[in-house]
XYZ file of C-alpha atoms in Angstrom:
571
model
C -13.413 -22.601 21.288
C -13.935 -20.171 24.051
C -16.638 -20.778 26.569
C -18.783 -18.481 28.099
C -17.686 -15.618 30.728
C -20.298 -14.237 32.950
C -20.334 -10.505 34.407
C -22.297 -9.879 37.631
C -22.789 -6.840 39.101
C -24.173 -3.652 40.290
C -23.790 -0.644 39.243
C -23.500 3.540 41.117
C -22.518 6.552 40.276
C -18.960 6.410 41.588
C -17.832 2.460 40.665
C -18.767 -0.801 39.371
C -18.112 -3.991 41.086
C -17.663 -7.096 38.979
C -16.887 -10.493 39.497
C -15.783 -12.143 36.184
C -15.355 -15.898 35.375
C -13.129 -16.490 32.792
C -13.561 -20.063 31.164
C -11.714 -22.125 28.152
C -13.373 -25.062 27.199
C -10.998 -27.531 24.872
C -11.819 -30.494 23.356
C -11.018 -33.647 25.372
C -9.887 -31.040 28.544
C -11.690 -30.794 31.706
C -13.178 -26.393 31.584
C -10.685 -24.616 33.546
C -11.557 -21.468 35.798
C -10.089 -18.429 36.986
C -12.562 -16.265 39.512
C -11.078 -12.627 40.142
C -12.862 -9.632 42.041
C -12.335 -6.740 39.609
C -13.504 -2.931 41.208
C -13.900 -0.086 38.407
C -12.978 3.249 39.350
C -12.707 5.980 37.025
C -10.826 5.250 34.227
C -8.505 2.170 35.917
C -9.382 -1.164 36.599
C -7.635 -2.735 39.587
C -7.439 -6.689 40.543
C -8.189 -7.149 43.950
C -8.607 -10.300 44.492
C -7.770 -13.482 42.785
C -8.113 -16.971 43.704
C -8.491 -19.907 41.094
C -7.611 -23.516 40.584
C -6.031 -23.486 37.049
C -4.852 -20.749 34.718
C -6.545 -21.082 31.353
C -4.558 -22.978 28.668
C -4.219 -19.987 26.708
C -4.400 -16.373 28.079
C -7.192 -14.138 27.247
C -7.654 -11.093 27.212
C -11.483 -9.302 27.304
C -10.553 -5.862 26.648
C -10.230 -4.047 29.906
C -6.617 -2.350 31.045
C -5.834 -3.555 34.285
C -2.827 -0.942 35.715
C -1.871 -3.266 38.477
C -2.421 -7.334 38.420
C -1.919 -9.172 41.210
C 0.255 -11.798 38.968
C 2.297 -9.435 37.098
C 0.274 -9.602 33.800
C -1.070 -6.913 32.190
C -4.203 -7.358 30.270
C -4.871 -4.786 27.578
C -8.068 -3.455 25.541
C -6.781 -3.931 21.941
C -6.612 -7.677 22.719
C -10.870 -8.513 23.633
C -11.774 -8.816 19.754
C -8.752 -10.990 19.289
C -10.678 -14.049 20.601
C -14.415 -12.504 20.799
C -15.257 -14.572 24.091
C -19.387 -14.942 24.622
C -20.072 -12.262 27.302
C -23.009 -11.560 29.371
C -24.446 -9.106 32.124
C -26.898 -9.594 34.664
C -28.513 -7.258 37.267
C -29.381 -8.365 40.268
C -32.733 -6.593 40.282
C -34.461 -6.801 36.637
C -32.306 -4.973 33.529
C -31.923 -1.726 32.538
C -29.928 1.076 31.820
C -28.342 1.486 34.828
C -27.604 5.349 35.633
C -26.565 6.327 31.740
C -29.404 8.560 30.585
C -30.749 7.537 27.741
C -28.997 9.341 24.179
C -26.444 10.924 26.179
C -22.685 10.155 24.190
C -20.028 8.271 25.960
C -17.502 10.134 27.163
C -16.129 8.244 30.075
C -15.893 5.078 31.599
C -19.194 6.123 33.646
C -20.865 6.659 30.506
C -20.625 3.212 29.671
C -22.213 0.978 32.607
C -25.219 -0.345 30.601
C -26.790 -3.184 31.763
C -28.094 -6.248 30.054
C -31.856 -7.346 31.119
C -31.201 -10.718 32.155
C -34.077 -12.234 29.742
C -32.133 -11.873 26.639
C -30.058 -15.345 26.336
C -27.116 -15.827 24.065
C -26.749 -17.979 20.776
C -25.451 -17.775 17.712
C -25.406 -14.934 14.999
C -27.747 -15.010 12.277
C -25.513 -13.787 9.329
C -28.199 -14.262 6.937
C -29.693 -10.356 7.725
C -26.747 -8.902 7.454
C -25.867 -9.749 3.573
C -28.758 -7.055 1.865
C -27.461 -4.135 4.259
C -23.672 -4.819 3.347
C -25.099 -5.122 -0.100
C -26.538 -1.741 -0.311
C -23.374 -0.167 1.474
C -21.343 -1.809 -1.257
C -22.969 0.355 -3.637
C -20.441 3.275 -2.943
C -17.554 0.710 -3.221
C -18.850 -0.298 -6.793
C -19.029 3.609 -7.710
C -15.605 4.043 -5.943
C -14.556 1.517 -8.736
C -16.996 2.516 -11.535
C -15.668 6.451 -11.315
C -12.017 5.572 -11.232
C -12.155 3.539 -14.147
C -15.262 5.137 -16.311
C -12.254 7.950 -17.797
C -10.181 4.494 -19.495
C -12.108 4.045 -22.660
C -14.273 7.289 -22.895
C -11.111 9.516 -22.483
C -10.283 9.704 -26.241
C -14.247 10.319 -27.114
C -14.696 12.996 -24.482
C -12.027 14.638 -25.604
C -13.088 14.443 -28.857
C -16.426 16.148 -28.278
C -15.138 18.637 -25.861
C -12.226 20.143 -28.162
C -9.031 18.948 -26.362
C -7.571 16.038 -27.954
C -4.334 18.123 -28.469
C -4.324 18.859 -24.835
C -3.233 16.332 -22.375
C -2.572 18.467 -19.413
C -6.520 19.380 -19.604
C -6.799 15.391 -20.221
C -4.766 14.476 -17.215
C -6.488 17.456 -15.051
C -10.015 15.640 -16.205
C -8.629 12.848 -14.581
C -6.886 13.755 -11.666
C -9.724 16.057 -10.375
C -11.759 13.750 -9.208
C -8.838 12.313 -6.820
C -8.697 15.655 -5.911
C -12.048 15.533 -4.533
C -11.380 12.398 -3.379
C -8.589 13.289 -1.054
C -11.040 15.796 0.523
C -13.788 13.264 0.754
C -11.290 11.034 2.717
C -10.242 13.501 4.960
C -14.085 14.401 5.861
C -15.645 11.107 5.367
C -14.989 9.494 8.728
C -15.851 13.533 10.834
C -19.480 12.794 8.663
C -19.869 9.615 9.839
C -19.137 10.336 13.348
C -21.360 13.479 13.549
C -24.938 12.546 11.334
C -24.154 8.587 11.648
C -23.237 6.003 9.490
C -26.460 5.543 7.242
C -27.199 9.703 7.624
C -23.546 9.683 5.994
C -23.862 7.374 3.218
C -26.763 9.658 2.217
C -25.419 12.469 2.189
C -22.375 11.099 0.151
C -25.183 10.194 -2.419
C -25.570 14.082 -3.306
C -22.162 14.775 -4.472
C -22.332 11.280 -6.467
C -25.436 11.815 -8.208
C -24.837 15.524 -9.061
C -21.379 14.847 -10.390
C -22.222 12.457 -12.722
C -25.133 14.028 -14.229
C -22.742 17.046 -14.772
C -20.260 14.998 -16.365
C -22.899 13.184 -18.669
C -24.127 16.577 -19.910
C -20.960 18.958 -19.871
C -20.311 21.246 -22.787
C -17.323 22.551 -21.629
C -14.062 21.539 -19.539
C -15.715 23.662 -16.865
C -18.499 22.133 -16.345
C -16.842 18.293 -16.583
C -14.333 19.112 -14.244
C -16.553 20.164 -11.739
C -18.950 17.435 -12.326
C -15.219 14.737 -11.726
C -14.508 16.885 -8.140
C -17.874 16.310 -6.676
C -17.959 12.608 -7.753
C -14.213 12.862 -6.393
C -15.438 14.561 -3.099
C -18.239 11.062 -3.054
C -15.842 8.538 -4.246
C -13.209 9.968 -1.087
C -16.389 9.762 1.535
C -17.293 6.189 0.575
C -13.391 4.678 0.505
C -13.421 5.927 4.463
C -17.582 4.956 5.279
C -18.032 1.520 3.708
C -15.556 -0.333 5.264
C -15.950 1.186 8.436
C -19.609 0.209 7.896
C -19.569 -3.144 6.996
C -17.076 -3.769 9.998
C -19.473 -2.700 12.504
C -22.572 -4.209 11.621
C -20.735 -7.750 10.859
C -21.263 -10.316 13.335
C -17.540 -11.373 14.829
C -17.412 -15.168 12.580
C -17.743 -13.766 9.471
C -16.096 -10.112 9.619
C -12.892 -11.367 8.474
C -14.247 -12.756 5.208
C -16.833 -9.490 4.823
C -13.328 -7.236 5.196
C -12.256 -8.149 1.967
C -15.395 -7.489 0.083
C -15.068 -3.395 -0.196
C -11.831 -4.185 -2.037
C -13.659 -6.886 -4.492
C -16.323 -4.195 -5.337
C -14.338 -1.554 -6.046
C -13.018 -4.204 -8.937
C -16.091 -5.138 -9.801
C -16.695 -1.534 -10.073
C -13.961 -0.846 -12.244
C -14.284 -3.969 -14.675
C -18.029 -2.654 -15.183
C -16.610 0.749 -15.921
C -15.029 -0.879 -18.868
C -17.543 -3.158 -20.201
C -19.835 0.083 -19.805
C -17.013 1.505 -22.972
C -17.646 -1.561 -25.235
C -20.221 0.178 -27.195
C -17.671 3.424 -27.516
C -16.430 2.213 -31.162
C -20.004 2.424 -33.104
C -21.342 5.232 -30.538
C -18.628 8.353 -29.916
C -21.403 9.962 -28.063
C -21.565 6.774 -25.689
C -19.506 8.597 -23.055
C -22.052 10.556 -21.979
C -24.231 7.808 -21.042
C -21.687 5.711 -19.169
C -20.752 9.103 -17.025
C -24.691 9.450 -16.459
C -25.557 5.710 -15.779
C -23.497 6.051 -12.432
C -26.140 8.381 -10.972
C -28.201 5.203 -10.768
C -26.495 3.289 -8.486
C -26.210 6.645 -6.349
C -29.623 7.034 -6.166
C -29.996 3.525 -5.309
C -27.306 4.055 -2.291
C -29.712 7.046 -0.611
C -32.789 5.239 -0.590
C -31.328 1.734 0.562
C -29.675 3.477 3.222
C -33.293 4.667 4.425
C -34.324 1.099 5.243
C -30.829 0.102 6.289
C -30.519 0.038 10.295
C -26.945 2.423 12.217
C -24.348 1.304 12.916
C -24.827 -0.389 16.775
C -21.321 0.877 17.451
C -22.425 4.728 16.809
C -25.554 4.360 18.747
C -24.193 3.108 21.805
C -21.192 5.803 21.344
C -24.243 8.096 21.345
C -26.270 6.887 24.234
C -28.892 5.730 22.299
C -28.980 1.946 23.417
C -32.240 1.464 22.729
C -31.958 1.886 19.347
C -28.357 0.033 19.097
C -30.407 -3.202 20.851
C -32.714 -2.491 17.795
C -30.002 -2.506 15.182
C -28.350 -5.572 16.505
C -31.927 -7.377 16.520
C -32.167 -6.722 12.798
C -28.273 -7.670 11.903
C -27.686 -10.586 14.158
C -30.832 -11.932 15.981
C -32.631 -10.633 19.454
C -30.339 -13.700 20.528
C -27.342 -12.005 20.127
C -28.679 -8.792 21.791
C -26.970 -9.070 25.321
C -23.574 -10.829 23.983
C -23.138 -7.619 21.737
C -24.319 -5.077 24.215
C -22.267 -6.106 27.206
C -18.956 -6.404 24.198
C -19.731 -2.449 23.588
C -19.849 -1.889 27.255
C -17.080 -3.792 28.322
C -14.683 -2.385 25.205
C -15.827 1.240 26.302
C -14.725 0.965 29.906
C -11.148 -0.619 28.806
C -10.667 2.633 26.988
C -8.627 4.834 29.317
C -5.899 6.752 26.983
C -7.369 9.663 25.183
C -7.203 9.793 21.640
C -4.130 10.819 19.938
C -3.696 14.111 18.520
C -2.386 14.542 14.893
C 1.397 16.028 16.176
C 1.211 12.356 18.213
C 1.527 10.767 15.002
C 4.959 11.716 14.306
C 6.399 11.237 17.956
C 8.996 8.358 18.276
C 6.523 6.269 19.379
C 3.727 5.800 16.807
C 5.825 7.285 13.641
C 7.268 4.125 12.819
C 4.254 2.455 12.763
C 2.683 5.504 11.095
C 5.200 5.441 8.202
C 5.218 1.874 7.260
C 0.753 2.530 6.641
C 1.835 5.621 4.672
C 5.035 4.125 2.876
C 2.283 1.116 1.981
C -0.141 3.383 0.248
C 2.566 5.284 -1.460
C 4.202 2.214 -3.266
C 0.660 1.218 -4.043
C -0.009 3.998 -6.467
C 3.388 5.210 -7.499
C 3.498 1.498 -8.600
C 1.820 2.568 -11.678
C -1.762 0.455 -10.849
C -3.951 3.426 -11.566
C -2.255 4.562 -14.471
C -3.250 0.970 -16.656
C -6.899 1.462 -14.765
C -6.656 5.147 -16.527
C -4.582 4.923 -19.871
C -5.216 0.966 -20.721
C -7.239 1.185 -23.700
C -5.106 4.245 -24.294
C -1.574 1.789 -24.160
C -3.379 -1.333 -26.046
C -4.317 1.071 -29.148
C -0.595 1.844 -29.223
C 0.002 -1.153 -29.609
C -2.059 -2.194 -32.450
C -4.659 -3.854 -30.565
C -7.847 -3.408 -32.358
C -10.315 -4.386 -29.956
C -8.849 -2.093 -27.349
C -11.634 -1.347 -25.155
C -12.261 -5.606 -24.732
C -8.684 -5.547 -24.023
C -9.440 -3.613 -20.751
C -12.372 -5.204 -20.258
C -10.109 -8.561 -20.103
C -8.056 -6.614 -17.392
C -10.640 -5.651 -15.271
C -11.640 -9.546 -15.055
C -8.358 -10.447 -13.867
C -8.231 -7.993 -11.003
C -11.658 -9.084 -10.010
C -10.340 -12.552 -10.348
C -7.423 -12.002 -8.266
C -9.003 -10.435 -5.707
C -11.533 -13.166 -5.001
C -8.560 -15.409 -5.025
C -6.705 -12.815 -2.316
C -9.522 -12.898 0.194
C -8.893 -17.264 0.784
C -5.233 -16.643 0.858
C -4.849 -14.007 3.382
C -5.365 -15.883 6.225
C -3.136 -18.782 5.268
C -0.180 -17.006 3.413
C 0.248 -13.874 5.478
C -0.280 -10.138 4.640
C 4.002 -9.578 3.980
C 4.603 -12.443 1.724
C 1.929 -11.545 -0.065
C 3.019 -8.221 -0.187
C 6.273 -8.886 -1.731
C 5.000 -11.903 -3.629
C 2.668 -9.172 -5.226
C 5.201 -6.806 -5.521
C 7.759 -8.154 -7.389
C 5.324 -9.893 -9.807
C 4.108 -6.023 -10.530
C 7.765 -5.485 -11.225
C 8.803 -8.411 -13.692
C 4.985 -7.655 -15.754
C 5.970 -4.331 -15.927
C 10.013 -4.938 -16.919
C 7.742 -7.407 -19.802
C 5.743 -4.258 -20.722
C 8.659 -1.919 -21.541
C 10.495 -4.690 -23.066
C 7.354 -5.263 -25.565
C 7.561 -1.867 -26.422
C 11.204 -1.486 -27.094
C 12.843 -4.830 -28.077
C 12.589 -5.375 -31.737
C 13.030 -8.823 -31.675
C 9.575 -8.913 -29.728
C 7.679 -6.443 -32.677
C 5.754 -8.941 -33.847
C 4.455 -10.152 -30.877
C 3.965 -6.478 -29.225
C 0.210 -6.565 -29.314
C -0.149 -9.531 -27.104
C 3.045 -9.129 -24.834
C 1.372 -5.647 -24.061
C -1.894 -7.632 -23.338
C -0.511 -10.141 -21.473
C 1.733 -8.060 -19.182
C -0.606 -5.622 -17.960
C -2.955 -8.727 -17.314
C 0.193 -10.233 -15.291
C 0.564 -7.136 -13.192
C -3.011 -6.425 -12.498
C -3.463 -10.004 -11.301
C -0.189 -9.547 -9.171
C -1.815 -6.123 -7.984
C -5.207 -7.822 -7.120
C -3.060 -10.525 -4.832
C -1.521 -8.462 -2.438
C -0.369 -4.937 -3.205
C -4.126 -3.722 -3.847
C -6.056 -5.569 -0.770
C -3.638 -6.191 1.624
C -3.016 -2.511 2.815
C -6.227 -1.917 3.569
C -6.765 -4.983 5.692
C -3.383 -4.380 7.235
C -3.507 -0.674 8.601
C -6.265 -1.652 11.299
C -3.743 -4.514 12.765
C -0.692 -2.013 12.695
C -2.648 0.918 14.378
C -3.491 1.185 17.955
C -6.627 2.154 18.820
C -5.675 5.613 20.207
C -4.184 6.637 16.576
C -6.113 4.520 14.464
C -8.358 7.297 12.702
C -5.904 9.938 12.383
C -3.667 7.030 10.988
C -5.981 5.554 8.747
C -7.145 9.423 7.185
C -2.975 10.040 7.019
C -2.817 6.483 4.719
C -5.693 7.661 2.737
C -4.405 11.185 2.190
C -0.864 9.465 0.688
C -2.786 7.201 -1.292
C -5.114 9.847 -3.261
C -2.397 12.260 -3.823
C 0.150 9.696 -4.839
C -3.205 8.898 -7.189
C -3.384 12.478 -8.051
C 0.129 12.940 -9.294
C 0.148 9.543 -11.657
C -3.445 10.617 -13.074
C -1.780 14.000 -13.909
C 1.324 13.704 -14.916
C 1.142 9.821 -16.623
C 0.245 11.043 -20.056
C 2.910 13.886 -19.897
C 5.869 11.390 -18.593
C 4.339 9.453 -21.397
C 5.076 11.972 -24.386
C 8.368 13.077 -22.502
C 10.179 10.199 -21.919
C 7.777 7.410 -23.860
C 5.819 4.499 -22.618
C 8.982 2.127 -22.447
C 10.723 4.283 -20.100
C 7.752 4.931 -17.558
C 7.002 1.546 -17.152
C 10.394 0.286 -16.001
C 9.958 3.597 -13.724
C 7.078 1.911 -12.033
C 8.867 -1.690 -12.158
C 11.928 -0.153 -10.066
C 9.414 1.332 -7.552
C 7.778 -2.372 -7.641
C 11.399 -3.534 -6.647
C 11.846 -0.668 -4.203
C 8.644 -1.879 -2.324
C 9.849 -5.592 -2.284
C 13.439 -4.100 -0.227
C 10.698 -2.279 1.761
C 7.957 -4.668 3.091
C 10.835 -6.888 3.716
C 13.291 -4.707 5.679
C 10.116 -2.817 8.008
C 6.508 -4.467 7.258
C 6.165 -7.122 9.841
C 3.752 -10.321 9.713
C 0.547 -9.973 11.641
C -0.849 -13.195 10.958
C -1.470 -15.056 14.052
C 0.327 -12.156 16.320
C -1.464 -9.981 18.940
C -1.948 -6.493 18.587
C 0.745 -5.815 21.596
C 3.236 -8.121 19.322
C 3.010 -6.262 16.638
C 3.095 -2.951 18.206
C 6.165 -4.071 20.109
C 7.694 -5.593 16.745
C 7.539 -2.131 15.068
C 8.912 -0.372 18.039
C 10.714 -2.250 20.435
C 11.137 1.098 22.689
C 7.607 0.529 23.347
């Protein structure tokens, strides 16, 4: 476990002077020091001085870029919340705010030399706050789930009642819409949230929820329900880029790894309670209308927890406002905690010296490798075939000759909620790739099973529950690796400078790659037959495996700069 390192200094308008104390204490090891004079200048941080009697055991780095270091090694930003060491500031003369006026943004390295007052001590975080408000922000990640799946059993009914059951392209366009919105959503999701704020954001995002479902529950027309799927689309797109950046910021450092995974988990639990919601569908046709217009709930729900829910301390201090981020992190982790988070913010602001990367910078030799494996990721992810069993389930089951269809589903859900709870243990001990391709080619043999059931007469009599069984198969393999581990990968694989553009160029392949299977599924479907598109999506499943294991490298255990230099050794 790290020990403590200690910033002194004072600060002016034109440079900072620091000396830092960098300590390791190990079990049954005498602490070992090592005292260097660092001045801040503008943007670079040079080592002047350096005099110690023992490197650490293990180099650390605490996030500032040093461009010249008196022993040849060059510390780097995206490394400080690799190891999270305990920091704190003191002033010499009582605390404050230095020279930053008050709710003026960072821009600069200048903007960023807040000081600690020297009363607040360290200790540890008390998690125990921070569970309701990643609750309430979890909301959107259930209704992420709960719209994408809501269309599975009440497609048939809807259609029904609205006049189309002859049409499938209007089926598939009732579908597709709302990833649609949701691509637009993604796109403007993270802009929101770093304009009105993270909380500000999720409330607006509550708007286009609420109104699009109460649409959908009382459309007369294809119109109207279309328009009613694009706005809950445009919500759906806004939460998949706000909740997880959310719950990342306001999570204190032990626990953010486990937290990570839980945006995935809700969006299953969203889903499976999408299709319990269809259960009464058999003895109710009407029934759709209320499982479209129960999801305005939970929307509702969203806005007004949000009210009581404190920013994002990240945003505030980005913004100036630090006493209101001291504020935030009082209520999430403890007025103990204060100073250790404060001084992290300050210190991770002035190791940021490289502007931000502009969108043409993503497809320059140096980043588009990196860039391509996130996107290639996303795209294998959906053209798998995942959202078109979360879709057209109940759909394939009643094909079949599976009379409880709708339970059927249900039964799937479970097992991707299931296998997701199972993912989050195993990430950390198995490693994002072989997950990956353990995932992926268990997608591809439960899908070669599904087309088999379907085609193989020997198998006939036993199509109902091969069809049952398979798609449970490939969901579970889904909810192992191919659905979480993407997600939790692209901030590891990203530097910091390209991260957002990055992340929103994922997200864009991933909804329209959604798009196109929610459209066109049901018209491959009558085209070609179910048999045929599902050993489609099991040689994708295969394609991915040669993939992942020809470009994705592991980042379990592996710095950010080892990674990076993994995926382009130019670098």
């Amino acid at each position: 476990m790290y020990g403590g390192v200690v910033v002194k200094g004072s600060v002016n308008s034109n440079s900072t002077s620091l000396a830092v104390c960098f300590s390791r204490a190990q079990k049954g090891r005498k602490q070992k020091q090592l005292s260097s004079s660092i001045d801040f200048s503008n943007t670079n941080c040079q080592l002047l001085s350096s005099s110690s009697s023992c490197m650490p055991h293990r180099t650390s780095c605490f996030g500032l870029r040093l461009d010249s270091f008196s022993m040849g090694t060059e510390l780097t930003r995206s490394s400080l919340f690799r190891s999270r060491p305990i920091v704190k500031a003191l002033a010499s003369g009582g605390g404050g705010v230095g020279d930053v006026e008050e709710g003026r943004p960072i821009k600069s390295v200048e903007d960023a030399n807040y000081v600690v007052p020297p009363q607040q001590q360290q200790g540890k975080a008390s998690t125990g706050t921070v569970f309701p408000f990643v609750g309430v922000a979890c909301l959107g990640a259930t209704l992420f789930g709960y719209h994408l799946g809501v269309v599975n059993g009440s497609l048939e009914y809807l259609a029904k009642d609205l006049g189309i059951v002859e049409n499938t392209a209007l089926q598939g366009w009732i579908v597709s819409t709302l990833l649609a919105g949701a691509t637009v959503g993604s796109f403007t999701g993270g802009t929101l949230a770093d304009k009105f704020g993270r909380t500000r954001t999720f409330q607006l995002d509550a708007i286009p929820l609420t109104i699009g479902a109460l649409l959908c529950a009382t459309a007369q027309s294809v119109q109207t329900m279309i328009i009613g799927r694009l706005l809950a689309g445009i919500g759906i797109g806004i939460s998949s880029a706000i909740v997880p950046l959310y719950i990342s910021e306001i999570s204190p450092t032990e626990i953010r790894g486990a937290l990570g995974s839980i945006n995935q988990l809700f969006i299953c639990i969203g889903i499976l309670l999408a299709l319990v919601a269809g259960l009464p569908l058999a003895g109710n046709p009407i029934w759709w209308r209320t499982m479209f217009g129960i999801s305005a709930v939970p929307a509702v729900l969203l806005a007004l927890g949000m009210a009581f829910s404190p920013e994002s301390p990240r945003w505030l201090f980005q913004q100036g406002k630090f006493s209101e981020a001291e504020k935030s992190i009082k209520t999430l982790n403890g007025k103990e905690r204060v100073a250790d988070v404060m001084t992290d913010l300050t210190v991770g602001s002035q190791g940021s010296a490289e502007p931000e990367a502009g969108w043409f910078d993503l497809f320059s030799s140096r980043y588009w490798k990196v860039v391509s494996v996130g996107v290639a990721l996303f795209f294998f992810q959906q053209m798998a075939g995942i959202n078109a069993v979360v879709y057209y389930s109940t759909a394939v089951f009643r094909s079949a000759g599976i009379a409880s269809d709708v339970a059927a589903s249900a039964l799937v859900g479970a097992s991707n909620v299931f296998g997701t709870t199972i993912a989050s243990s195993l990430m950390d001990r198995q490693g994002r790739k072989s997950l990956l391709i353990t995932s992926f080619f268990g997608m591809a043999a439960s899908m070669l099973l599904l087309s088999l059931s379907f085609t193989w007469k020997a198998l006939a009599p036993y199509s109902g529950t091969l069809a049952v069984l398979g798609t449970v198969c490939y969901v579970l393999s889904f909810s192992l690796g191919a659905g979480p581990v993407p997600a939790l990968l692209l901030p590891e694989i990203f530097a910091s400078r390209i991260r957002a553009k990055a992340v929103a160029l994922s997200l864009g392949m991933h909804w329209a790659a959604n798009f196109v299977i929610g459209l066109y599924f049901l018209s491959f479907v009558n085209r070609f037959g179910i048999s045929s598109v599902y050993l489609g999506f099991s040689g994708i499943c295969l394609s991915a495996v040669v993939y992942i294991a020809a470009n994705v490298v592991e980042t379990k255990g592996r710095s950010l700069e080892e990674i990076e230099r993994a995926l382009n050794p130019t670098i």
